[in-house]
Coordinates of C-alpha atoms in Angstrom, one line a residue:
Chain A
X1327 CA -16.1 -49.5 -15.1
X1328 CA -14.2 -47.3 -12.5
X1329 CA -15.0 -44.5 -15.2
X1330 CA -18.8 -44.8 -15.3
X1331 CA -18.8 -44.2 -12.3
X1332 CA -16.4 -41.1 -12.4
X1333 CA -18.3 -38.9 -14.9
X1334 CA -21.0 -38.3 -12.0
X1335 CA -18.5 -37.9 -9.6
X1336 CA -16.8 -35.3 -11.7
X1337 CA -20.1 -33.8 -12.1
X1338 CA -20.7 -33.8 -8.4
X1339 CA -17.0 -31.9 -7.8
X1340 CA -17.8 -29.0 -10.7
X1341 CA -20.9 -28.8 -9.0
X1342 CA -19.7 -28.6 -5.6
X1343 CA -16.8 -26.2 -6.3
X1344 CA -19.1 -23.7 -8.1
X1345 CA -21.2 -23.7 -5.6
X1346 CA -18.1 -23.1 -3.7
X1347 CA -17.1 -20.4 -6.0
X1348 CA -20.4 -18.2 -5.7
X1349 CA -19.4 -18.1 -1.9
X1350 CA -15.9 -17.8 -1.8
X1351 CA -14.6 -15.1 -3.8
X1352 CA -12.3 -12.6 -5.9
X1353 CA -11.6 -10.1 -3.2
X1354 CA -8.1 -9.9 -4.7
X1355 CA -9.5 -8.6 -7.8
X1356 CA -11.8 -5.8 -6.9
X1357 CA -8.8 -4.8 -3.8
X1358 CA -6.4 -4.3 -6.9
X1359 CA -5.3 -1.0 -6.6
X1360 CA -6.1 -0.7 -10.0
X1361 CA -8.9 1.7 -10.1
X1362 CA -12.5 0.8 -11.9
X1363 CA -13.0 4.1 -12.7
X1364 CA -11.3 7.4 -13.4
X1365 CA -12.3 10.7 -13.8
X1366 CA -10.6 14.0 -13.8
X1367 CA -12.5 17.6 -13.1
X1368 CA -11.8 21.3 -11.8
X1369 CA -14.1 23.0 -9.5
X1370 CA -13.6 27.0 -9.1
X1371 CA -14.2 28.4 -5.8
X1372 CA -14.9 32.5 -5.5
X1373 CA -15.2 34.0 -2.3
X1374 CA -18.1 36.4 -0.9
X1375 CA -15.6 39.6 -0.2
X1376 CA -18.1 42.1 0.3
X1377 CA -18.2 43.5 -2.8
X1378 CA -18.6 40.4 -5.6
X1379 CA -22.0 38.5 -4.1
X1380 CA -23.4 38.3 -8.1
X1381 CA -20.1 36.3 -8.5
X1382 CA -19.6 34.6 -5.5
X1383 CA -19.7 31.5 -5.1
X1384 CA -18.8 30.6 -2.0
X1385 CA -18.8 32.8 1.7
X1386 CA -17.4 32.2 4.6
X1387 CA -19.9 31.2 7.6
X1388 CA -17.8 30.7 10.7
X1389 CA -14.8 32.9 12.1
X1390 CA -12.4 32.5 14.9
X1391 CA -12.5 35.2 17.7
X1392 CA -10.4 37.7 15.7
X1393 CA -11.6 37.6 12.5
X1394 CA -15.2 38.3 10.6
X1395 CA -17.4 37.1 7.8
X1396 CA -16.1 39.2 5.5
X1397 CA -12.3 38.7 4.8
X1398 CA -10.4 35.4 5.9
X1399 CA -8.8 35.1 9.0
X1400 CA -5.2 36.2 10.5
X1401 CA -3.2 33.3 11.1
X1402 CA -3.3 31.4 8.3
X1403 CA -7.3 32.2 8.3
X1404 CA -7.0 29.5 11.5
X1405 CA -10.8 28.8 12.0
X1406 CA -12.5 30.3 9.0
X1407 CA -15.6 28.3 7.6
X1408 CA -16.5 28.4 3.8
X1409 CA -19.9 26.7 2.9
X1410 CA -19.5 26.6 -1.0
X1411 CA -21.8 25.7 -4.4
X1412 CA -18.8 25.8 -6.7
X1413 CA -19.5 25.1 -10.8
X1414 CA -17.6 22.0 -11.8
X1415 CA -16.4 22.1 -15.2
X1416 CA -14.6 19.4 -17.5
X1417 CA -11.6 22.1 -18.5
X1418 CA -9.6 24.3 -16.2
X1419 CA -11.6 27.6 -17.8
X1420 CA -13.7 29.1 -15.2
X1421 CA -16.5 29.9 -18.3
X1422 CA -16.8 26.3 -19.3
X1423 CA -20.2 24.9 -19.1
X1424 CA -20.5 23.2 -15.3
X1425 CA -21.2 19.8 -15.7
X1426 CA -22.4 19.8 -11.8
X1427 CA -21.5 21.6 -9.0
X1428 CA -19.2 21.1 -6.0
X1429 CA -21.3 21.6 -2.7
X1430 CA -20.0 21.7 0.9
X1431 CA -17.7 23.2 3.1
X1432 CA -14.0 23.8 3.7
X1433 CA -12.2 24.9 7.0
X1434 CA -8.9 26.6 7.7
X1435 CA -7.5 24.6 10.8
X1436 CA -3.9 25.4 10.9
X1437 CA -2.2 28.6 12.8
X1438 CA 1.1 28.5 11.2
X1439 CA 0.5 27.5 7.6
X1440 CA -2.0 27.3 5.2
X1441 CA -4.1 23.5 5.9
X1442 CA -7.2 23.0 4.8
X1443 CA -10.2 20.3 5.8
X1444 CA -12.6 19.6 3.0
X1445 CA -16.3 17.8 3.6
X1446 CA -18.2 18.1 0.1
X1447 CA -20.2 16.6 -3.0
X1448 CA -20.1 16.8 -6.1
X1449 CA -23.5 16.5 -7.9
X1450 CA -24.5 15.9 -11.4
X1451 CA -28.0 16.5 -13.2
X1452 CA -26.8 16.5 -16.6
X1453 CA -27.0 13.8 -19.6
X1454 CA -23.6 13.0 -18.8
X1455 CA -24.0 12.0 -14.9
X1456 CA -27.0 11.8 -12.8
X1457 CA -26.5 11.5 -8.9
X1458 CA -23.5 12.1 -6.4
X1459 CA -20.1 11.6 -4.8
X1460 CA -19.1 12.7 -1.9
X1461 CA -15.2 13.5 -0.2
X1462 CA -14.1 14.2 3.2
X1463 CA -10.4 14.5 4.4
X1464 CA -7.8 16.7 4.7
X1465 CA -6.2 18.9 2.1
X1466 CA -3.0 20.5 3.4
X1467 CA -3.0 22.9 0.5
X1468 CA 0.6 23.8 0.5
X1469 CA 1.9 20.6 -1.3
X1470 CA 1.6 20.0 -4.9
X1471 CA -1.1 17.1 -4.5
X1472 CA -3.2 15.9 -1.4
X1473 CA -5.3 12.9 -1.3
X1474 CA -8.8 13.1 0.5
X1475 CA -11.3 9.8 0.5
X1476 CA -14.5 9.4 -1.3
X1477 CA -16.7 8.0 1.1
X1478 CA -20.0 7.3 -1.0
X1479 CA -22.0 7.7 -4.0
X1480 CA -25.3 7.8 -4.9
X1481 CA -26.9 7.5 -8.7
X1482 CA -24.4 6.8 -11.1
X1483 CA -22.0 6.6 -8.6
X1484 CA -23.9 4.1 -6.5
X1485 CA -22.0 3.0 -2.8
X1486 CA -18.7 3.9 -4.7
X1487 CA -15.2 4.5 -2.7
X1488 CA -12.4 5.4 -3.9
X1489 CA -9.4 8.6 -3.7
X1490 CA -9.4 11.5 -5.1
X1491 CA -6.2 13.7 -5.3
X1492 CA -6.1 17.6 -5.3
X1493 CA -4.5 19.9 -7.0
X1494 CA -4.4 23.6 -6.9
X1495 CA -4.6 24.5 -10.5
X1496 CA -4.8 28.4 -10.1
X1497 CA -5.3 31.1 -7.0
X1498 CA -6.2 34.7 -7.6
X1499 CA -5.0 36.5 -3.8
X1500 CA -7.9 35.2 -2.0
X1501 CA -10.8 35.6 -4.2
X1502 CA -10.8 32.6 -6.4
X1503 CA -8.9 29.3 -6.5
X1504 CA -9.6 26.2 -8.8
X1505 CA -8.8 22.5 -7.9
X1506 CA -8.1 19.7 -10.0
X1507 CA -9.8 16.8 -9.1
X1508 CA -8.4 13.4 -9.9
X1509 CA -10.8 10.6 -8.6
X1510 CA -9.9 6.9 -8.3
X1511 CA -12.6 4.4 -7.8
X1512 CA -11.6 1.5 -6.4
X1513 CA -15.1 -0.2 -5.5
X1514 CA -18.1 0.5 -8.1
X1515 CA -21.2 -1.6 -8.0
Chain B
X732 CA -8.7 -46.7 -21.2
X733 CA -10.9 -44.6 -19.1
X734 CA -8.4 -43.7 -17.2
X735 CA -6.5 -42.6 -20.0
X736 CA -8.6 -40.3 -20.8
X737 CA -9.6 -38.7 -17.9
X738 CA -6.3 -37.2 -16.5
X739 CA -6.2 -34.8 -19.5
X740 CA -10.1 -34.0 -18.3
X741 CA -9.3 -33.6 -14.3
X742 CA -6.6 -31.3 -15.7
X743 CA -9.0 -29.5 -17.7
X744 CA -11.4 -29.2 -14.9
X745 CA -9.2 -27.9 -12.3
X746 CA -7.8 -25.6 -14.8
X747 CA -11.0 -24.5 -15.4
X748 CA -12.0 -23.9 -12.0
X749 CA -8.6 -22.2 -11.7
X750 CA -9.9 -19.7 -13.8
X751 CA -13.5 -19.7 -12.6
X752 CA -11.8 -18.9 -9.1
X753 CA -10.4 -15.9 -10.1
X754 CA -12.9 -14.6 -12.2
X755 CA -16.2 -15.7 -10.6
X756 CA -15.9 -13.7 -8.0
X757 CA -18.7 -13.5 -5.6
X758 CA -18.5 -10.0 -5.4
X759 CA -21.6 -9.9 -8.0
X760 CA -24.0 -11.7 -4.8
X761 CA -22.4 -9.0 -2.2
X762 CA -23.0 -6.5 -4.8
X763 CA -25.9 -7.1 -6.0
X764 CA -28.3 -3.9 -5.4
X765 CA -30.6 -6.2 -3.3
X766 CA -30.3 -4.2 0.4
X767 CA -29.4 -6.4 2.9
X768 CA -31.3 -4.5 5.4
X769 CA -33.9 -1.7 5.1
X770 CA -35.1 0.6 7.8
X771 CA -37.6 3.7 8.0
X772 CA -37.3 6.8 10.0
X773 CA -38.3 10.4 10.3
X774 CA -36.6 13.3 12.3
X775 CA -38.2 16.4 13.5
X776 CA -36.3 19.6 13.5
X777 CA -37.3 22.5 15.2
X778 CA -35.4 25.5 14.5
X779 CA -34.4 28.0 17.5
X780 CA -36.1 31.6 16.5
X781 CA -35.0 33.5 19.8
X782 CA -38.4 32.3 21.0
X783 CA -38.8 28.6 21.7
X784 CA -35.5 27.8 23.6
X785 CA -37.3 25.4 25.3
X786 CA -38.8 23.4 22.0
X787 CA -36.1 23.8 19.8
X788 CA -34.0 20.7 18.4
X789 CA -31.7 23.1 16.1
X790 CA -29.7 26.3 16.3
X791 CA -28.1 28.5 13.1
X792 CA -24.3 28.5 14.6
X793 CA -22.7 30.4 11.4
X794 CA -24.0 32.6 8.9
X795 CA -22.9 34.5 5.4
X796 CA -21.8 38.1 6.2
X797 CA -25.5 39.5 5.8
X798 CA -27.0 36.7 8.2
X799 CA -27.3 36.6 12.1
X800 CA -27.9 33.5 14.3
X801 CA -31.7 34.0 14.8
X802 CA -33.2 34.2 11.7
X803 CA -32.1 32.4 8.4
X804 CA -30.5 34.6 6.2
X805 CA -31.6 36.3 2.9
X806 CA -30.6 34.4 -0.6
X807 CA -32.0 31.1 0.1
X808 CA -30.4 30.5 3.3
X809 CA -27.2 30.6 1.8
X810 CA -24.4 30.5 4.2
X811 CA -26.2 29.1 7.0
X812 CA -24.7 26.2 9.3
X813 CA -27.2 24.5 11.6
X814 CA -26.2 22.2 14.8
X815 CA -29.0 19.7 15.3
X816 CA -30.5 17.0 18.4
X817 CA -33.5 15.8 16.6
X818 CA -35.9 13.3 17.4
X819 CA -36.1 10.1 15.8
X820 CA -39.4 8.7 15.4
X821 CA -41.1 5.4 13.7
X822 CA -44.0 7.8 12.4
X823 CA -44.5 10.9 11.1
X824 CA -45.7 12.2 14.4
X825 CA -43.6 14.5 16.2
X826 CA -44.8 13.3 19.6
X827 CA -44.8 9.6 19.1
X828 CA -42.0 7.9 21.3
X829 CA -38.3 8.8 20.2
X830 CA -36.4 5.8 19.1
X831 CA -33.1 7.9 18.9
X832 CA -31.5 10.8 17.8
X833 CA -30.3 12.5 14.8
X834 CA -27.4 14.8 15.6
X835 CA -25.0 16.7 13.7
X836 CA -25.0 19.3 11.3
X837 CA -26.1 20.7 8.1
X838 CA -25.6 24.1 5.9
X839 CA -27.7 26.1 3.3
X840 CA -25.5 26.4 0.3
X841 CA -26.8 28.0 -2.5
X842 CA -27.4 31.5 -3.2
X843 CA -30.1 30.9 -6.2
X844 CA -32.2 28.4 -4.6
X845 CA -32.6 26.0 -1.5
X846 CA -30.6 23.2 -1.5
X847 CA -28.6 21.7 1.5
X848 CA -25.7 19.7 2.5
X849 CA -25.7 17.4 5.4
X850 CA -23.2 15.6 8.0
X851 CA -25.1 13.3 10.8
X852 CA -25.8 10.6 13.1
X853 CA -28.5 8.5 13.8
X854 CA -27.9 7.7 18.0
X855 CA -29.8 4.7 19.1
X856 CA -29.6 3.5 22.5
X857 CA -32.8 0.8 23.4
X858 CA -33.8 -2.3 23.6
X859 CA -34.4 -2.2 19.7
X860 CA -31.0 -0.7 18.4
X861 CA -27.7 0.1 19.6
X862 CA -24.8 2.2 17.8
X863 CA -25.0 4.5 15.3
X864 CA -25.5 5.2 11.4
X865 CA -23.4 7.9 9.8
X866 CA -24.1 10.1 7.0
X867 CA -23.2 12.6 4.4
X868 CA -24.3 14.0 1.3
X869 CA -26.1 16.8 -0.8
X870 CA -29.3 17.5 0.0
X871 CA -31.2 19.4 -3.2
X872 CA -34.5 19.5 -0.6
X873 CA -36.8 21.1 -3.5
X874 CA -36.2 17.6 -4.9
X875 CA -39.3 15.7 -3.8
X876 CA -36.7 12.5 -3.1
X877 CA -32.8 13.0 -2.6
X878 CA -30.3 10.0 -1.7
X879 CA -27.4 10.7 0.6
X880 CA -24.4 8.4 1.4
X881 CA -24.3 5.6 4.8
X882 CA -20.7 6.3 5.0
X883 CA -20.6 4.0 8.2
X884 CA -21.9 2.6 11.4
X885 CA -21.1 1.2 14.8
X886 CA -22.8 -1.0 17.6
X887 CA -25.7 -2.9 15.3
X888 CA -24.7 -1.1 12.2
X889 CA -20.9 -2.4 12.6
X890 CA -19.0 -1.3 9.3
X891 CA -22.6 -0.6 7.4
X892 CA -22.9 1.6 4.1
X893 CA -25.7 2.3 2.1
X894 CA -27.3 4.6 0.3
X895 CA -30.5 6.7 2.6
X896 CA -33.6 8.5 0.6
X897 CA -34.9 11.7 2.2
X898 CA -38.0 12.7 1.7
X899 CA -39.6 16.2 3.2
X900 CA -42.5 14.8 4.9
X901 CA -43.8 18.4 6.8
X902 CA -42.2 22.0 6.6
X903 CA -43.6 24.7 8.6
X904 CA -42.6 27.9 7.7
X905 CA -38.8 28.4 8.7
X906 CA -39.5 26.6 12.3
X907 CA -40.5 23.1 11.5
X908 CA -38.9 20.1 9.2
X909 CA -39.8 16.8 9.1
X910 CA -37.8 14.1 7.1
X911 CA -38.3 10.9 6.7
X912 CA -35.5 8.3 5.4
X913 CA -35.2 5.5 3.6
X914 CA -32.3 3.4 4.4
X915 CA -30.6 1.0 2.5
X916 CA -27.7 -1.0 3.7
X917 CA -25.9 -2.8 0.5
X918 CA -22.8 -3.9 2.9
X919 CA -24.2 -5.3 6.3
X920 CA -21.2 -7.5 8.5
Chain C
X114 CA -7.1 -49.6 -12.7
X115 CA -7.6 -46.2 -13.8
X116 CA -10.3 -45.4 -11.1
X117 CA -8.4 -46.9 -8.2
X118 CA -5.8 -44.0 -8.6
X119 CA -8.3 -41.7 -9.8
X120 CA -10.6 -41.4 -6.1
X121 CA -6.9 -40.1 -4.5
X122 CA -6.4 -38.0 -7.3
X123 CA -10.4 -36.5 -6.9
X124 CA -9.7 -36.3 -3.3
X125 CA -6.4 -34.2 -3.9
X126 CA -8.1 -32.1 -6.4
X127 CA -10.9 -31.3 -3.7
X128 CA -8.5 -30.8 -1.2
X129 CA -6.3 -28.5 -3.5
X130 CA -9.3 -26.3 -4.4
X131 CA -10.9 -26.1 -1.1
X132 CA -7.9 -24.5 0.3
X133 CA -7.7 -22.2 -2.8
X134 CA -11.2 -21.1 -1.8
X135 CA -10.0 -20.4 1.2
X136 CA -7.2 -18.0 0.3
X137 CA -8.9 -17.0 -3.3
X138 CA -11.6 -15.2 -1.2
X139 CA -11.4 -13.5 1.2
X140 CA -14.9 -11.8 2.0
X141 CA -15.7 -13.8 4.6
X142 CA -12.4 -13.6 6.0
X143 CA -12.6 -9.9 5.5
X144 CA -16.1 -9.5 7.0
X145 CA -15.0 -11.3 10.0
X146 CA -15.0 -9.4 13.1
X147 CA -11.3 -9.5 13.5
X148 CA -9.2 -6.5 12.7
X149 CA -6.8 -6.7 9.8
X150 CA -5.4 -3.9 11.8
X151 CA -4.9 -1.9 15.4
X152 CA -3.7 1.5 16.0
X153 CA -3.5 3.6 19.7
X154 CA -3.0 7.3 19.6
X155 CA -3.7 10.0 22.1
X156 CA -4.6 13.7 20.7
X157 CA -4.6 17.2 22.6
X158 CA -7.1 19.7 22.6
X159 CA -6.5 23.5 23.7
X160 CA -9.3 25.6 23.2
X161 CA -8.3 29.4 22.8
X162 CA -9.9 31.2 25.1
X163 CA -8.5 34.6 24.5
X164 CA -6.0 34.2 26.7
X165 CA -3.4 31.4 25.0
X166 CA -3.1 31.9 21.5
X167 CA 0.1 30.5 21.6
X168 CA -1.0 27.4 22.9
X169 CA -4.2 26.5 21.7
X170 CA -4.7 24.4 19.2
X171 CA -8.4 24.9 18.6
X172 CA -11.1 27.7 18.3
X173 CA -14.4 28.6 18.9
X174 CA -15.8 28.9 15.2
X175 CA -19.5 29.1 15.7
X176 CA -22.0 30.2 18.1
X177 CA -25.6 29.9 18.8
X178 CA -27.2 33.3 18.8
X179 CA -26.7 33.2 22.7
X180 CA -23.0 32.6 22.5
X181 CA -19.9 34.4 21.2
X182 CA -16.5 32.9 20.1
X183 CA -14.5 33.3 23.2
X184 CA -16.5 31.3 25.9
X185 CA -18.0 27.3 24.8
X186 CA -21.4 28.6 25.5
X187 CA -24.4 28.1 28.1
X188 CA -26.7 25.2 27.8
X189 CA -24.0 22.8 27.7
X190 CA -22.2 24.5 24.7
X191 CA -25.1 24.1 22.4
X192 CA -23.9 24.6 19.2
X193 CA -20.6 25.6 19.2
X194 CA -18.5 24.7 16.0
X195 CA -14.5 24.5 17.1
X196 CA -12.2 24.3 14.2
X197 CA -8.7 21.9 15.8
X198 CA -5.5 21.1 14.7
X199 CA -4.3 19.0 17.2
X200 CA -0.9 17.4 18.0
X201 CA -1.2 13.4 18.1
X202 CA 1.1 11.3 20.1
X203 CA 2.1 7.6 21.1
X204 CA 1.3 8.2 24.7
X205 CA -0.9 9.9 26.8
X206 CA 1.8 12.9 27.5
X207 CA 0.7 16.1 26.1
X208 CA 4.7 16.8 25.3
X209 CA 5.7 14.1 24.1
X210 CA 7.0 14.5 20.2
X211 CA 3.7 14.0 18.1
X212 CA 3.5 11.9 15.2
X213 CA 0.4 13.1 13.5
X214 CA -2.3 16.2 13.8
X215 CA -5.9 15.6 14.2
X216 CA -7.2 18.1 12.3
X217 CA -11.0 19.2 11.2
X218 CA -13.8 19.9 13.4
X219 CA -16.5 19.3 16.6
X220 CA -19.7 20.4 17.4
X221 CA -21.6 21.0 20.4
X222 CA -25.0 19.2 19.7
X223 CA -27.5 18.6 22.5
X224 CA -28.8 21.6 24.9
X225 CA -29.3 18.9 27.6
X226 CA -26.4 17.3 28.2
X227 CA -22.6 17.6 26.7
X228 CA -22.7 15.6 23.3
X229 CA -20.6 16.2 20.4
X230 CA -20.5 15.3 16.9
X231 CA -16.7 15.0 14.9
X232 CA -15.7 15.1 11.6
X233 CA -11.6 14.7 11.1
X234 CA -9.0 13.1 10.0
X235 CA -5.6 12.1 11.4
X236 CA -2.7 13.1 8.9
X237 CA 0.5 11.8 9.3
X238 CA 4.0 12.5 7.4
X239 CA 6.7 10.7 9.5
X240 CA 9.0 7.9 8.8
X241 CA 6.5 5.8 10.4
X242 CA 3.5 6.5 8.9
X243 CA 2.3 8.5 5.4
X244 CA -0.9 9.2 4.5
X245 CA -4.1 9.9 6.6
X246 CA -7.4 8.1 8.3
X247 CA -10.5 10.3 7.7
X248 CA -13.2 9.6 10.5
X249 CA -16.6 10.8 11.1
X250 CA -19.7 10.0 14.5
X251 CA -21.2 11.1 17.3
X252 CA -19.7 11.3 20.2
X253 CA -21.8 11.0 23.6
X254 CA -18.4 12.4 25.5
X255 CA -20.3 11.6 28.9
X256 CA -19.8 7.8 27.9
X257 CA -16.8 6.3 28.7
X258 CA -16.3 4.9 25.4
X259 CA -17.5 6.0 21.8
X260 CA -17.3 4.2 18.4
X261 CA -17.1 6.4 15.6
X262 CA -16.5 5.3 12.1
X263 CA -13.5 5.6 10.0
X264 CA -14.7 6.3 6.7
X265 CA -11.7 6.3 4.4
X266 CA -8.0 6.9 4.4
X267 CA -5.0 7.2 2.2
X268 CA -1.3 6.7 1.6
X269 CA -0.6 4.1 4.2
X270 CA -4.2 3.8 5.0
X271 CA -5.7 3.8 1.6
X272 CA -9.1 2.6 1.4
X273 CA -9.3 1.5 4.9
X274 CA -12.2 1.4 6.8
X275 CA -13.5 0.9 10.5
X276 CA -14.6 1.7 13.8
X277 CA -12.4 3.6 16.3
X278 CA -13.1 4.2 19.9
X279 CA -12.8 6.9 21.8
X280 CA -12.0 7.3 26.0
X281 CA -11.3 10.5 27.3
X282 CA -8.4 10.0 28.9
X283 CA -8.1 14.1 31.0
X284 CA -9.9 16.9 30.6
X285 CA -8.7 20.1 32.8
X286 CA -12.0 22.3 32.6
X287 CA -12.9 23.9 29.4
X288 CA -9.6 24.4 28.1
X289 CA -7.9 20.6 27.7
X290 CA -8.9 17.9 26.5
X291 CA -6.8 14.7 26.2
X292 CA -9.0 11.8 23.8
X293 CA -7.2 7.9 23.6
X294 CA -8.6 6.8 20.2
X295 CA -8.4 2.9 19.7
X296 CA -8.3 2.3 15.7
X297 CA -9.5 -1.4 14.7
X298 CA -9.5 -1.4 10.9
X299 CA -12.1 -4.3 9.5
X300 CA -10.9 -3.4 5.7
X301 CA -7.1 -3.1 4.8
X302 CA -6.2 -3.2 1.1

């Protein structure tokens, strides 16, 4: 008897608790730091010196007091702005095909050593990846790695957040450099 | 007898809800790519030439080694940094009522072709909105639509993101832009 | 028999579960308006002027055509781009041992009235705190408070997210600038 009457009940408390269930929810999961995505990529940065404007790919825009547009900056090139539309490529070999490119700008904002502020994208047209991710954060370029956050995405990489850490893979005086790029998703949609 | 039977199956349903719980996950509803708030704007920039002080909204503040701060440089712009104060408006007419102001800054950065990379506010402070809408992203403006990042917000945009469309509504020669943007919120508190 | 245990045993079982989806879920807990976390710093601002390179901690970066990189320009420092690397501390004592730098840059963006717009981040590498906050807004310095957003962090702060305030807290003419920034993170992973 009792039991007739239990099977609805039952029914009523599976009901309730998924109903329960589509509210509540998983945050645990998805704030794993376990990334959902991972993806690894070099950018390669050449500077406007005067002299190299068919290969440059990057200038600098803004100067302190005692420096110019043309050559960084004394003091650690303290205050020098780069705006930059570097080819992103899968490889660390500058003559890869770029799968996007790295757009944005970079600062020099330390006197005494080298420190660096990055503000960027990277965008893809390709087969591979359509749409956008973009960084901001600080890259104090002296260590070995830095981490900077990705703050958005668009297309592919729709409202996606995550870290990416830095790496400088190569610098040539102060003509060219090349980052690794090692980016962590922690939320995709 | 019912009884008997139905421990095993309580066990089995909580078990199963056990499960359900972790997995379920509501994220899906918060995620889902329905906005939960959409909102239209368009801003109005009006470049400073050395002749219309008095007009202007914007001003080129840095500029590649062959540029000045008067005139937008040679190669697509490339290298140029603009601070903007623009008007917000709910139309596409430059002199309807300001609702707030965008504010912030963006840069030319490519030598082959005009494209743009952004860094700004949306300011509102009326009876309709209060607080503030960050953004960043690329900004490929010969694209007829381009989607930056809502990295954030304050006041009634509390802890938003989203993802904003730009369209270019009006261009006049090198003096006047109009933009208008879509906005999508995906995470609204 | 069985049922008159069994309505307990359903009660328990609801009981159990609704506390599970209380804990499992988090969102709305997260979502709430309460800060998983609260942070007060003061940072220091010295602009060089020409005068105290030892000092300053910041510089004049960009310029409106009628400005230079010396002097925050007329018209309420319209457009000025300062680069800043600035020393971050527990109190609002300019010499007291800093934790952290602020680091990245301002702008000067109305010609009306003295508004800014920041993008920075606070980096930290102390027994107390690794890692760094990376924050972006506008900032209508007139007010007595701002909210900008804090857009991402790392190490200590990774994936965080929030609103922090802003109060200037002294300014002696154009060369200091003391800011108390109130950090209230609404996401902690």
């Amino acid at each position: 008897m009792g039991s007739k009457h239990q099977i609805p009940t039952l029914f009523l408390i599976v009901f309730f608790l998924l109903i329960l269930g589509c509210f509540a929810s998983p945050r645990k999961n998805i704030r794993s730091r376990r990334p959902c995505k991972e993806m690894v990529f070099y950018f390669h940065d050449i500077i406007f010196n005067g002299k190299n404007f068919k290969n440059a790919t990057s200038a600098i825009v803004g100067a302190p007091a005692w420096g110019n547009h043309t050559i960084l900056a004394n003091n650690n090139h303290f205050g020098n702005v780069v705006v930059f539309d570097d080819p992103i490529t899968l490889d660390n070999n500058l003559h890869s095909p770029p799968v996007g490119r790295a757009q944005g700008l970079y600062i020099y904002d330390k006197k005494e050593i080298f420190t660096s502020w990055l503000a960027f994208s990277f965008v893809f047209n390709s087969t591979a990846h359509t749409g956008s991710i973009n960084f901001a954060g600080a890259d104090p370029l002296m260590n070995k790695t830095r981490d900077i956050s990705v703050i958005g995405g668009t297309g592919d990489f729709f409202m996606s957040r995550g870290v990416a850490t830095l790496m400088t893979d190569a610098f040539e005086g102060e003509v060219y450099f090349r980052l690794r790029v090692d980016i962590k998703f922690y939320e995709c949609w």
